[in-house]
Amino acid sequence: MTTTEPKVSDPYPTRVGDQPRLIPRVDPTVWGQRPGPIEAATLRSYESKGYLTVGGLLTPTEVRFYRQELEKLATDPALKADERTIVEKESAQVRSVFEVHQISEPIRELITQPRVLDRARQILGSDVYVHQSRVNYMPGFTGKGFYWHSDFETWHAEDGMPAMRAVSMSIALTDNYPFNGGLMVMPASHRTFVSCVGETPDDHYRASLKEQEIGTPDQASLTQLAADHGIDQFTGSAGSALMFDCNIMHGSANNITPYPRSNIFVVFNSMENTLRAPYSARKPRPPYIASPTFTPLQNPGL
Amino acid sequence: MTTTEPKVSDPYPTRVGDQPRLIPRVDPTVWGQRPGPIEAATLRSYESKGYLTVGGLLTPTEVRFYRQELEKLATDPALKADERTIVEKESAQVRSVFEVHQISEPIRELITQPRVLDRARQILGSDVYVHQSRVNYMPGFTGKGFYWHSDFETWHAEDGMPAMRAVSMSIALTDNYPFNGGLMVMPASHRTFVSCVGETPDDHYRASLKEQEIGTPDQASLTQLAADHGIDQFTGSAGSALMFDCNIMHGSANNITPYPRSNIFVVFNSMENTLRAPYSARKPRPPYIASPTFTPLQNPGL
């Protein structure tokens, strides 16, 4: 049996045809009116642009603490051999550690704090769970970028996420300049789904975590989105955070500067948007990349 | 006979040892007090930072005209087969055309206009000639960057340029954003010569025009220079220009945005700084990369 046939009921078909398509989003961006720490104006801006920033989410002391935690994780020999750790081919340096909220107690605790969790619940209008978590290390001089993509395209096609009801938070542990490979987003692009061509090969995640190929938007669609919306860059001090919608078009250039970049990255998905069978792949990705367990997060002490 | 032995009289030895070194510059940056179109404050800033920008050097009409001229050059089949044209390996697209002031009459004419030539003569305090000229095309989506380097290091080692008495002008024909692979410079780094390790292989220019290897500064030196000076980016509208000292440390990231970049690039060398035998290579590079003919430029109509 193959699950790559288009489903009549799927508003976001992808990897099913030989022509890319721009499809309007049918889901809300902000779900409901749940109260939370995000101010009304910021939330409206998130709704229209698909992202928001939080200056000083972590204190300087916390930044130092979590940088040490990342250092500890990157130098743990047992963890380096773990399949959840992505090591860069050429340099043998750790680039990411997945499912990090199950590995690091301080990171698990951070994710459930009101300043983090309640912002995600406010946007998604429900209880949430962690679809994916990781820490990222981009070295100076040789940091490789990521080409343009929508996370939702992959999560829908390969993980079976039904609707656009997920939000990512990236917490910077290093300063983001315009020139050291920080995230670029096309504001308001989250309202358009770029249906990609091609068919998902088996075990695609092994290659795609290092370099995306299938599920890559075509140049004409990207040109159109950039002409409509322009490009914004996420810059700011260590400790600031970026929250962005699962469908926003984003990417990053390489980093030849001496300034490395690292961050904590968490994807919150709504408890009302839990995974089904993949929409365009024969089998789902491993649990440390796309959690098949849907446990609602709670604030500490609850 | 080899010319790679260190010369006692050479203040800028490079590619002669196995340890990189930071060597203070002995040459002035602005030579003398020759009058010209650069204002005093701008010239002082150039002296301390090693670069200056000129907004609106070309009018919008001229930008359109020279973009057409570049289009003409890039699509000329005879020129594409010319050794002076650098074609990108993977895409087969034209990346640069060298010695373009000998190929394109409008570009030759532009270079001799007072707004260009007189700025170069003012900085170098003498008559000048064209050491190198080219047009550059960096495509959107797949534009490759250039790693950090000092031009003078190469011109000294491989072309036999004795002193730091040359200045480059890059005239933008497309808008430069912080995110489409524009030039990054380390301001004030022109006062330090980074002596590189290794020995120049024969015909090094064939590889180095596409990707620099030998003559590449080490990471410790770059970290030191960035810590001392920081990084500036050249952004600005099409028609603006950047002039920078031959020894400033510069580089560029790749360009995944849909916005291509193109420019006209000219290196002016002082008539009192003409080439000798290469300081660290067995034979000089071809004439279209490093002119062995020293003909002083004159304003049109003179």
Coordinates of C-alpha atoms in Angstrom, one line a residue:
Chain A
M1 CA 0.0 0.0 0.0
T2 CA 1.2 3.5 -0.7
T3 CA 0.0 6.6 1.0
T4 CA 1.4 8.9 -1.7
E5 CA -2.0 9.3 -3.6
P6 CA -3.5 12.7 -3.2
K7 CA -6.3 12.7 -0.6
V8 CA -9.5 14.7 -1.5
S9 CA -9.7 15.9 2.0
D10 CA -6.1 17.1 2.3
P11 CA -5.9 20.9 1.8
Y12 CA -2.1 20.7 1.5
P13 CA -1.2 18.1 -1.1
T14 CA 2.6 17.9 -1.7
R15 CA 5.1 15.6 -3.4
V16 CA 2.2 14.2 -5.4
G17 CA 2.5 16.0 -8.8
D18 CA 5.1 17.2 -11.2
Q19 CA 4.2 20.9 -11.0
P20 CA 4.7 23.1 -7.9
R21 CA 1.6 25.0 -6.8
L22 CA 0.9 27.9 -4.4
I23 CA -2.1 27.0 -2.2
P24 CA -3.8 29.4 0.1
R25 CA -3.7 28.4 3.8
V26 CA -7.1 27.4 5.2
D27 CA -6.0 27.2 8.9
P28 CA -5.9 30.2 11.3
T29 CA -2.5 31.3 12.5
V30 CA -3.6 32.3 16.0
W31 CA -6.1 29.8 17.3
G32 CA -8.8 31.3 19.5
Q33 CA -8.4 33.9 22.3
R34 CA -6.6 32.0 25.0
P35 CA -4.9 34.4 27.4
G36 CA -1.1 34.4 27.8
P37 CA 2.1 36.5 28.1
I38 CA 2.0 37.7 24.4
E39 CA 0.7 41.2 24.2
A40 CA -2.3 41.9 21.9
A41 CA -0.3 44.0 19.3
T42 CA 2.5 41.4 19.2
L43 CA 0.0 38.7 18.6
R44 CA -1.7 40.6 15.8
S45 CA 1.7 41.1 14.2
Y46 CA 2.4 37.4 14.6
E47 CA -0.9 36.6 12.9
S48 CA 0.0 38.8 9.9
K49 CA 3.7 38.2 9.6
G50 CA 4.0 34.6 10.9
Y51 CA 6.7 35.3 13.5
L52 CA 7.5 37.3 16.6
T53 CA 10.6 38.0 18.6
V54 CA 11.0 38.1 22.4
G55 CA 14.0 40.2 23.6
G56 CA 15.7 38.9 26.8
L57 CA 13.7 35.7 27.1
L58 CA 16.7 34.4 29.0
T59 CA 18.8 36.5 31.5
P60 CA 22.6 36.7 30.8
T61 CA 23.1 34.3 33.7
E62 CA 20.7 31.8 32.1
V63 CA 22.5 32.2 28.7
R64 CA 25.8 31.3 30.3
F65 CA 24.2 28.3 32.1
Y66 CA 22.6 26.9 28.9
R67 CA 25.7 27.5 26.9
Q68 CA 27.5 25.3 29.4
E69 CA 24.7 22.8 29.1
L70 CA 25.2 22.7 25.3
E71 CA 28.9 22.3 25.7
K72 CA 28.3 19.4 28.0
L73 CA 26.0 17.8 25.5
A74 CA 28.4 18.3 22.6
T75 CA 31.3 16.7 24.4
D76 CA 29.6 13.7 25.8
P77 CA 31.1 10.7 24.0
A78 CA 28.1 8.5 24.6
L79 CA 25.7 11.1 23.3
K80 CA 28.0 11.7 20.2
A81 CA 27.5 8.1 19.3
D82 CA 23.7 8.3 19.8
E83 CA 21.5 8.3 16.7
R84 CA 19.9 11.5 18.0
T85 CA 23.1 13.4 17.5
I86 CA 23.8 14.8 14.0
V87 CA 27.5 15.1 13.3
E88 CA 28.8 17.2 10.4
K89 CA 30.4 15.1 7.7
E90 CA 33.6 17.0 7.0
S91 CA 34.5 18.4 10.4
A92 CA 33.1 15.6 12.7
Q93 CA 31.6 18.4 14.8
V94 CA 28.2 18.0 16.5
R95 CA 25.7 20.0 14.6
S96 CA 22.4 19.1 16.4
V97 CA 21.2 16.9 19.3
F98 CA 17.6 15.8 18.8
E99 CA 15.0 15.0 21.5
V100 CA 17.0 17.1 23.8
H101 CA 14.2 17.8 26.2
Q102 CA 14.3 14.0 27.0
I103 CA 18.1 14.2 27.5
S104 CA 18.7 17.4 29.4
E105 CA 16.7 18.1 32.5
P106 CA 17.4 21.8 32.5
I107 CA 16.1 22.1 28.9
R108 CA 13.0 20.1 29.7
E109 CA 12.4 22.4 32.6
L110 CA 12.9 25.5 30.5
I111 CA 10.4 24.4 28.0
T112 CA 7.6 24.1 30.5
Q113 CA 8.1 27.5 32.1
P114 CA 5.3 30.0 31.5
R115 CA 7.4 32.4 29.5
V116 CA 7.9 29.6 26.9
L117 CA 5.0 27.1 27.2
D118 CA 2.3 29.7 27.8
R119 CA 3.3 31.6 24.7
A120 CA 2.9 28.4 22.6
R121 CA -0.4 27.6 24.2
Q122 CA -1.6 31.1 23.6
I123 CA -0.9 31.0 19.9
L124 CA -2.2 27.5 19.4
G125 CA -5.3 27.9 21.6
S126 CA -5.0 24.6 23.3
D127 CA -2.7 22.3 25.3
V128 CA 0.5 21.4 23.4
Y129 CA 3.1 18.8 23.3
V130 CA 6.7 18.7 21.9
H131 CA 6.7 17.5 18.3
Q132 CA 10.5 17.9 18.1
S133 CA 13.2 19.5 20.2
R134 CA 16.9 20.0 19.5
V135 CA 19.9 22.1 20.2
N136 CA 21.8 23.4 17.2
Y137 CA 25.5 24.3 16.9
M138 CA 26.6 26.3 13.9
P139 CA 30.4 26.8 14.0
G140 CA 32.2 29.9 12.8
F141 CA 34.1 29.9 9.6
T142 CA 32.5 26.7 8.2
G143 CA 28.9 26.9 9.3
K144 CA 26.6 25.6 6.6
G145 CA 23.3 27.2 5.9
F146 CA 19.9 25.7 5.2
Y147 CA 18.1 26.3 2.0
W148 CA 14.5 27.8 2.0
H149 CA 11.8 25.5 3.2
S150 CA 8.5 25.3 5.1
D151 CA 8.8 23.0 8.1
F152 CA 5.1 22.1 7.8
E153 CA 5.7 20.8 4.3
T154 CA 8.0 18.1 5.7
W155 CA 5.9 17.5 8.9
H156 CA 2.8 17.1 6.8
A157 CA 4.4 14.9 4.1
E158 CA 6.7 12.8 6.3
D159 CA 5.3 13.0 9.8
G160 CA 1.5 13.1 9.2
M161 CA 0.8 16.4 10.9
P162 CA -2.7 17.3 9.7
A163 CA -3.1 21.1 10.1
M164 CA -1.0 24.2 10.4
R165 CA -1.3 24.3 14.2
A166 CA 2.3 24.1 15.4
V167 CA 4.7 26.8 16.4
S168 CA 8.5 26.7 16.7
M169 CA 10.6 28.6 19.3
S170 CA 14.3 29.2 18.7
I171 CA 16.1 30.6 21.8
A172 CA 19.5 32.2 20.8
L173 CA 22.4 31.3 23.0
T174 CA 24.8 33.4 20.9
D175 CA 24.4 36.9 19.4
N176 CA 22.7 36.9 16.0
Y177 CA 24.2 39.4 13.5
P178 CA 23.0 40.0 10.0
F179 CA 26.1 38.2 8.7
N180 CA 26.6 35.0 10.8
G181 CA 24.1 32.7 9.2
G182 CA 21.0 33.7 11.3
L183 CA 17.5 32.8 10.2
M184 CA 15.9 34.6 7.3
V185 CA 12.1 34.5 7.0
M186 CA 9.7 35.7 4.3
P187 CA 7.2 37.5 6.4
A188 CA 3.5 36.6 5.7
S189 CA 4.6 33.6 3.6
H190 CA 3.0 31.4 6.2
R191 CA -0.4 32.1 4.5
T192 CA 0.7 30.3 1.4
F193 CA 1.5 26.6 1.1
V194 CA 4.1 25.8 -1.5
S195 CA 3.3 22.3 -2.8
C196 CA 6.5 20.6 -3.8
V197 CA 7.2 18.2 -6.6
G198 CA 8.8 14.7 -6.3
E199 CA 8.1 11.6 -4.2
T200 CA 9.6 11.0 -0.8
P201 CA 12.3 8.3 -0.9
D202 CA 12.4 5.8 2.0
D203 CA 14.5 6.9 5.0
H204 CA 14.7 10.4 3.5
Y205 CA 15.4 11.9 6.9
R206 CA 18.9 10.6 7.0
A207 CA 19.9 12.8 4.1
S208 CA 17.4 15.6 4.6
L209 CA 18.6 16.6 8.1
K210 CA 21.9 17.5 6.6
E211 CA 20.8 18.9 3.3
Q212 CA 17.2 19.2 2.0
E213 CA 16.5 17.9 -1.5
I214 CA 12.9 16.5 -1.9
G215 CA 10.4 18.9 -0.4
T216 CA 12.4 21.8 -1.6
P217 CA 10.4 24.8 -2.9
D218 CA 11.0 25.7 -6.6
Q219 CA 12.7 28.9 -7.6
A220 CA 9.6 30.4 -9.2
S221 CA 7.5 30.1 -6.1
L222 CA 10.3 31.5 -3.9
T223 CA 10.8 34.4 -6.3
Q224 CA 7.0 35.1 -6.1
L225 CA 7.0 34.9 -2.3
A226 CA 10.0 37.2 -1.9
A227 CA 8.5 39.7 -4.4
D228 CA 5.3 39.7 -2.4
H229 CA 6.7 39.8 1.1
G230 CA 10.5 40.6 1.1
I231 CA 12.9 39.0 3.5
D232 CA 13.4 39.7 7.3
Q233 CA 16.4 38.6 9.3
F234 CA 16.4 37.5 13.0
T235 CA 19.1 39.5 14.7
G236 CA 19.5 40.1 18.4
S237 CA 21.4 39.4 21.5
A238 CA 22.0 36.0 23.1
G239 CA 18.9 35.2 25.2
S240 CA 16.4 36.6 22.7
A241 CA 13.9 34.2 21.1
L242 CA 12.1 33.8 17.8
M243 CA 8.7 32.1 17.5
F244 CA 7.5 31.3 14.0
D245 CA 4.6 29.6 12.4
C246 CA 5.1 26.0 11.1
N247 CA 4.5 27.1 7.5
I248 CA 6.7 30.2 7.2
M249 CA 9.2 30.1 4.4
H250 CA 12.7 30.3 6.0
G251 CA 16.3 29.5 5.4
S252 CA 19.8 30.6 6.3
A253 CA 23.1 31.5 4.6
N254 CA 26.4 29.9 5.5
N255 CA 28.6 31.4 8.2
I256 CA 32.2 32.3 7.3
T257 CA 32.5 34.8 10.2
P258 CA 34.4 33.8 13.4
Y259 CA 31.2 34.1 15.3
P260 CA 29.5 30.7 16.0
R261 CA 25.8 30.4 16.6
S262 CA 23.9 28.0 18.9
N263 CA 20.3 27.8 20.0
I264 CA 17.7 25.7 21.7
F265 CA 14.9 24.8 19.3
V266 CA 11.5 23.4 20.2
V267 CA 8.4 22.7 18.1
F268 CA 5.1 22.8 19.9
N269 CA 2.1 21.1 18.3
S270 CA -1.5 21.4 19.4
M271 CA -3.0 18.4 21.3
E272 CA -5.8 18.8 18.7
N273 CA -3.4 18.3 15.8
T274 CA -1.7 15.1 16.7
L275 CA 0.0 13.0 14.0
R276 CA -1.7 10.6 11.6
A277 CA -0.1 8.5 8.9
P278 CA 2.3 10.5 6.7
Y279 CA 0.6 12.3 3.8
S280 CA 3.4 11.7 1.3
A281 CA 5.8 9.0 2.7
R282 CA 5.6 5.3 3.2
K283 CA 6.6 5.3 6.8
P284 CA 6.9 8.0 9.5
R285 CA 10.3 9.4 10.6
P286 CA 11.9 8.2 13.8
P287 CA 10.4 9.2 17.2
Y288 CA 13.3 11.5 18.1
I289 CA 12.6 13.6 15.0
A290 CA 8.8 13.5 15.1
S291 CA 7.3 12.4 18.4
P292 CA 4.6 9.8 18.1
T293 CA 3.8 10.3 21.8
F294 CA 1.4 13.1 22.6
T295 CA 1.9 14.1 26.2
P296 CA 0.5 17.6 27.1
L297 CA 3.1 19.8 28.7
Q298 CA 2.4 21.4 32.1
N299 CA 4.0 24.2 33.9
P300 CA 6.5 23.2 36.6
G301 CA 4.9 22.5 40.0
L302 CA 1.5 21.5 38.5
Chain B
M1 CA 65.6 28.7 -9.3
T2 CA 62.8 29.4 -6.8
T3 CA 61.6 32.8 -5.7
T4 CA 59.9 31.5 -2.6
E5 CA 62.8 32.3 -0.3
P6 CA 62.0 35.2 2.2
K7 CA 63.6 38.4 1.0
V8 CA 65.2 40.6 3.7
S9 CA 63.8 43.7 2.1
D10 CA 60.2 42.4 1.8
P11 CA 58.1 43.8 4.6
Y12 CA 55.2 41.5 3.7
P13 CA 56.6 37.9 3.6
T14 CA 53.9 35.3 2.9
R15 CA 53.7 31.6 2.0
V16 CA 57.3 31.2 3.2
G17 CA 56.9 29.6 6.6
D18 CA 54.7 27.1 8.4
Q19 CA 53.4 29.6 11.0
P20 CA 50.9 32.4 10.2
R21 CA 52.0 35.9 11.4
L22 CA 50.3 39.3 11.9
I23 CA 52.7 41.9 10.5
P24 CA 52.0 45.7 10.9
R25 CA 51.6 47.6 7.7
V26 CA 54.5 49.9 6.8
D27 CA 52.8 51.8 3.9
P28 CA 50.5 54.7 4.2
T29 CA 46.8 54.1 3.2
V30 CA 46.2 57.6 1.7
W31 CA 49.3 58.6 -0.2
G32 CA 50.0 62.4 -0.1
Q33 CA 47.6 65.2 -0.4
R34 CA 46.5 65.2 -4.0
P35 CA 43.2 67.0 -4.5
G36 CA 40.1 65.1 -5.7
P37 CA 36.4 64.5 -5.4
I38 CA 36.6 62.7 -2.0
E39 CA 35.8 65.1 0.9
A40 CA 38.3 65.5 3.7
A41 CA 36.2 63.7 6.4
T42 CA 35.5 60.7 4.0
L43 CA 39.2 60.5 3.2
R44 CA 40.1 60.4 6.9
S45 CA 37.6 57.7 7.5
Y46 CA 39.0 55.7 4.6
E47 CA 42.5 56.1 6.1
S48 CA 41.3 54.7 9.4
K49 CA 38.8 52.0 8.3
G50 CA 40.3 51.0 4.9
Y51 CA 37.1 51.6 2.9
L52 CA 34.6 54.2 1.8
T53 CA 31.3 54.2 0.1
V54 CA 29.9 56.5 -2.6
G55 CA 26.1 56.6 -2.8
G56 CA 24.6 57.2 -6.3
L57 CA 27.9 57.0 -8.2
L58 CA 25.8 55.9 -11.1
T59 CA 22.4 57.4 -12.0
P60 CA 19.4 55.0 -12.3
T61 CA 19.7 55.4 -16.1
E62 CA 23.3 54.5 -16.1
V63 CA 22.6 51.5 -13.8
R64 CA 20.1 50.2 -16.4
F65 CA 22.6 50.8 -19.2
Y66 CA 25.4 49.0 -17.5
R67 CA 23.2 46.1 -16.5
Q68 CA 22.3 45.7 -20.2
E69 CA 26.0 45.8 -21.0
L70 CA 26.7 43.0 -18.5
E71 CA 23.8 41.0 -20.0
K72 CA 25.4 41.5 -23.4
L73 CA 28.8 40.3 -22.2
A74 CA 27.3 37.2 -20.3
T75 CA 25.4 36.0 -23.4
D76 CA 28.2 36.5 -26.0
P77 CA 29.1 33.0 -27.1
A78 CA 32.6 34.0 -28.3
L79 CA 33.3 35.7 -25.0
K80 CA 31.9 32.7 -23.0
A81 CA 34.6 30.6 -24.6
D82 CA 37.3 33.2 -23.9
E83 CA 39.8 32.3 -21.2
R84 CA 39.0 35.6 -19.5
T85 CA 35.5 34.4 -18.8
I86 CA 35.0 32.4 -15.6
V87 CA 32.1 29.9 -15.8
E88 CA 30.7 28.3 -12.6
K89 CA 31.3 24.6 -12.6
E90 CA 27.9 23.3 -11.7
S91 CA 25.5 25.8 -13.3
A92 CA 27.6 26.7 -16.4
Q93 CA 26.7 30.3 -15.7
V94 CA 29.2 33.1 -16.3
R95 CA 30.5 34.3 -12.9
S96 CA 33.1 36.8 -14.0
V97 CA 34.6 38.4 -17.1
F98 CA 38.2 39.6 -16.6
E99 CA 40.0 42.5 -18.4
V100 CA 36.6 43.9 -19.1
H101 CA 37.9 47.4 -19.6
Q102 CA 39.6 46.0 -22.8
I103 CA 36.5 44.3 -23.9
S104 CA 33.7 46.8 -23.2
E105 CA 34.2 50.4 -24.5
P106 CA 31.5 51.8 -22.1
I107 CA 33.2 50.2 -19.1
R108 CA 36.6 51.5 -20.2
E109 CA 35.1 55.0 -20.6
L110 CA 33.4 54.8 -17.1
I111 CA 36.7 53.9 -15.5
T112 CA 38.4 57.0 -16.8
Q113 CA 35.7 59.5 -15.7
P114 CA 36.7 61.9 -12.9
R115 CA 34.1 60.5 -10.4
V116 CA 36.0 57.1 -10.7
L117 CA 39.6 57.8 -11.8
D118 CA 40.1 61.0 -9.8
R119 CA 39.0 59.2 -6.5
A120 CA 41.6 56.5 -7.1
R121 CA 44.4 59.0 -8.0
Q122 CA 43.5 61.0 -4.8
I123 CA 43.9 58.0 -2.6
L124 CA 47.0 56.7 -4.2
G125 CA 48.6 60.2 -4.7
S126 CA 49.9 59.5 -8.2
D127 CA 48.9 58.5 -11.7
V128 CA 47.3 55.0 -11.7
Y129 CA 46.7 52.1 -14.1
V130 CA 44.4 49.2 -14.1
H131 CA 45.9 46.2 -12.4
Q132 CA 42.8 44.1 -12.9
S133 CA 39.2 44.7 -14.0
R134 CA 36.2 42.5 -14.2
V135 CA 32.4 42.2 -14.0
N136 CA 30.9 39.8 -11.5
Y137 CA 27.6 38.0 -11.7
M138 CA 26.4 36.3 -8.5
P139 CA 23.1 34.5 -9.2
G140 CA 20.2 34.2 -6.8
F141 CA 19.5 30.9 -5.0
T142 CA 22.9 29.4 -5.7
G143 CA 25.4 32.3 -5.4
K144 CA 28.6 31.1 -3.8
G145 CA 30.5 33.3 -1.5
F146 CA 34.2 34.0 -1.1
Y147 CA 36.1 33.1 2.0
W148 CA 38.1 35.8 3.9
H149 CA 41.2 37.1 2.2
S150 CA 43.4 40.1 1.6
D151 CA 43.7 40.9 -2.1
F152 CA 47.2 42.3 -1.5
E153 CA 48.4 39.0 -0.1
T154 CA 47.7 37.4 -3.5
W155 CA 48.9 40.3 -5.6
H156 CA 52.1 40.5 -3.6
A157 CA 52.8 36.7 -3.6
E158 CA 51.6 35.8 -7.1
D159 CA 51.7 39.1 -9.1
G160 CA 54.8 40.8 -7.6
M161 CA 53.0 44.0 -6.4
P162 CA 55.6 45.6 -4.1
A163 CA 53.7 47.9 -1.8
M164 CA 50.2 48.4 -0.5
R165 CA 49.4 51.2 -2.9
A166 CA 46.4 49.9 -4.8
V167 CA 42.7 50.5 -4.3
S168 CA 39.7 48.6 -5.6
M169 CA 36.3 50.0 -6.6
S170 CA 33.2 47.9 -6.8
I171 CA 30.3 49.5 -8.5
A172 CA 27.0 47.8 -7.6
L173 CA 24.5 47.2 -10.4
T174 CA 22.0 45.5 -8.2
D175 CA 20.8 46.3 -4.7
N176 CA 22.9 45.0 -1.9
Y177 CA 21.0 43.8 1.1
P178 CA 22.6 42.4 4.3
F179 CA 21.4 38.9 3.2
N180 CA 22.2 38.4 -0.5
G181 CA 25.9 37.7 -0.3
G182 CA 27.3 41.3 -0.3
L183 CA 30.8 42.1 0.7
M184 CA 31.8 41.9 4.4
V185 CA 34.9 43.8 5.5
M186 CA 36.8 44.0 8.8
P187 CA 37.3 47.7 9.2
A188 CA 40.8 48.8 10.0
S189 CA 42.2 45.3 9.2
H190 CA 44.1 46.9 6.3
R191 CA 46.7 48.0 8.8
T192 CA 47.7 44.4 9.5
F193 CA 49.2 42.0 7.0
V194 CA 48.3 38.4 7.6
S195 CA 51.2 36.3 6.5
C196 CA 49.8 33.0 5.2
V197 CA 51.4 29.5 5.3
G198 CA 52.0 27.1 2.4
E199 CA 53.7 27.4 -0.9
T200 CA 52.0 28.6 -4.1
P201 CA 51.5 25.7 -6.6
D202 CA 52.1 26.4 -10.3
D203 CA 49.1 27.7 -12.1
H204 CA 47.4 28.3 -8.8
Y205 CA 45.1 30.9 -10.4
R206 CA 43.0 28.3 -12.2
A207 CA 41.7 27.0 -9.0
S208 CA 41.9 30.1 -6.8
L209 CA 39.6 32.2 -8.9
K210 CA 36.8 29.8 -8.1
E211 CA 37.8 28.9 -4.6
Q212 CA 40.8 30.2 -2.6
E213 CA 43.0 27.7 -0.8
I214 CA 46.6 28.7 -0.6
G215 CA 46.9 32.3 0.7
T216 CA 43.9 31.7 3.0
P217 CA 44.3 33.4 6.4
D218 CA 44.2 31.1 9.4
Q219 CA 41.3 31.0 11.8
A220 CA 43.3 32.4 14.8
S221 CA 44.3 35.5 12.8
L222 CA 40.8 36.1 11.6
T223 CA 39.4 35.6 15.1
Q224 CA 41.9 38.2 16.3
L225 CA 41.1 40.7 13.6
A226 CA 37.3 40.3 14.1
A227 CA 37.7 40.7 17.8
D228 CA 39.7 43.9 17.3
H229 CA 37.7 45.4 14.5
G230 CA 34.3 43.8 14.1
I231 CA 32.6 43.3 10.7
D232 CA 30.9 45.8 8.4
Q233 CA 28.7 45.0 5.5
F234 CA 28.4 46.9 2.2
T235 CA 24.7 47.5 1.7
G236 CA 23.1 50.0 -0.6
S237 CA 21.2 50.6 -3.8
A238 CA 22.3 49.8 -7.3
G239 CA 24.6 52.5 -8.5
S240 CA 26.4 52.9 -5.2
A241 CA 30.1 52.1 -5.0
L242 CA 32.6 50.8 -2.5
M243 CA 36.3 51.6 -2.6
F244 CA 38.6 49.5 -0.4
D245 CA 42.2 49.3 0.3
C246 CA 44.2 46.4 -1.2
N247 CA 44.9 44.8 2.2
I248 CA 41.6 45.0 3.9
M249 CA 40.3 41.6 5.1
H250 CA 37.1 40.8 3.3
G251 CA 34.8 38.0 2.2
S252 CA 31.2 37.1 1.4
A253 CA 28.6 34.6 2.4
N254 CA 26.6 32.6 -0.1
N255 CA 23.4 33.9 -1.6
I256 CA 20.3 31.7 -1.3
T257 CA 17.9 34.6 -1.8
P258 CA 16.1 35.2 -5.1
Y259 CA 18.1 38.5 -5.5
P260 CA 21.1 38.2 -7.8
R261 CA 24.1 40.5 -7.4
S262 CA 26.3 42.0 -10.1
N263 CA 29.0 44.6 -10.1
I264 CA 31.8 46.2 -12.0
F265 CA 35.1 45.8 -10.3
V266 CA 38.3 47.7 -11.0
V267 CA 41.7 47.6 -9.2
F268 CA 43.8 50.7 -9.6
N269 CA 47.5 50.5 -8.9
S270 CA 49.9 53.4 -8.5
M271 CA 52.3 54.0 -11.4
E272 CA 54.9 54.1 -8.6
N273 CA 54.0 50.6 -7.5
T274 CA 54.3 48.6 -10.8
L275 CA 54.8 44.9 -10.7
R276 CA 58.1 43.0 -10.2
A277 CA 58.7 39.3 -10.1
P278 CA 56.2 37.4 -7.9
Y279 CA 57.3 37.4 -4.2
S280 CA 56.1 33.8 -3.6
A281 CA 55.4 32.1 -6.9
R282 CA 57.5 30.7 -9.7
K283 CA 55.7 32.6 -12.5
P284 CA 53.3 35.5 -12.6
R285 CA 49.6 35.0 -13.3
P286 CA 48.2 35.7 -16.8
P287 CA 48.0 39.3 -18.1
Y288 CA 44.2 39.4 -18.0
I289 CA 44.3 38.8 -14.2
A290 CA 47.4 40.9 -13.3
S291 CA 48.3 43.4 -16.0
P292 CA 52.0 43.4 -16.9
T293 CA 51.3 46.6 -18.9
F294 CA 51.4 49.9 -17.0
T295 CA 49.6 52.5 -18.9
P296 CA 48.5 55.5 -16.9
L297 CA 44.8 56.3 -17.2
Q298 CA 43.7 59.7 -18.4
N299 CA 40.3 61.4 -18.1
P300 CA 38.3 61.3 -21.4
G301 CA 39.1 64.1 -23.8
L302 CA 42.6 64.6 -22.5

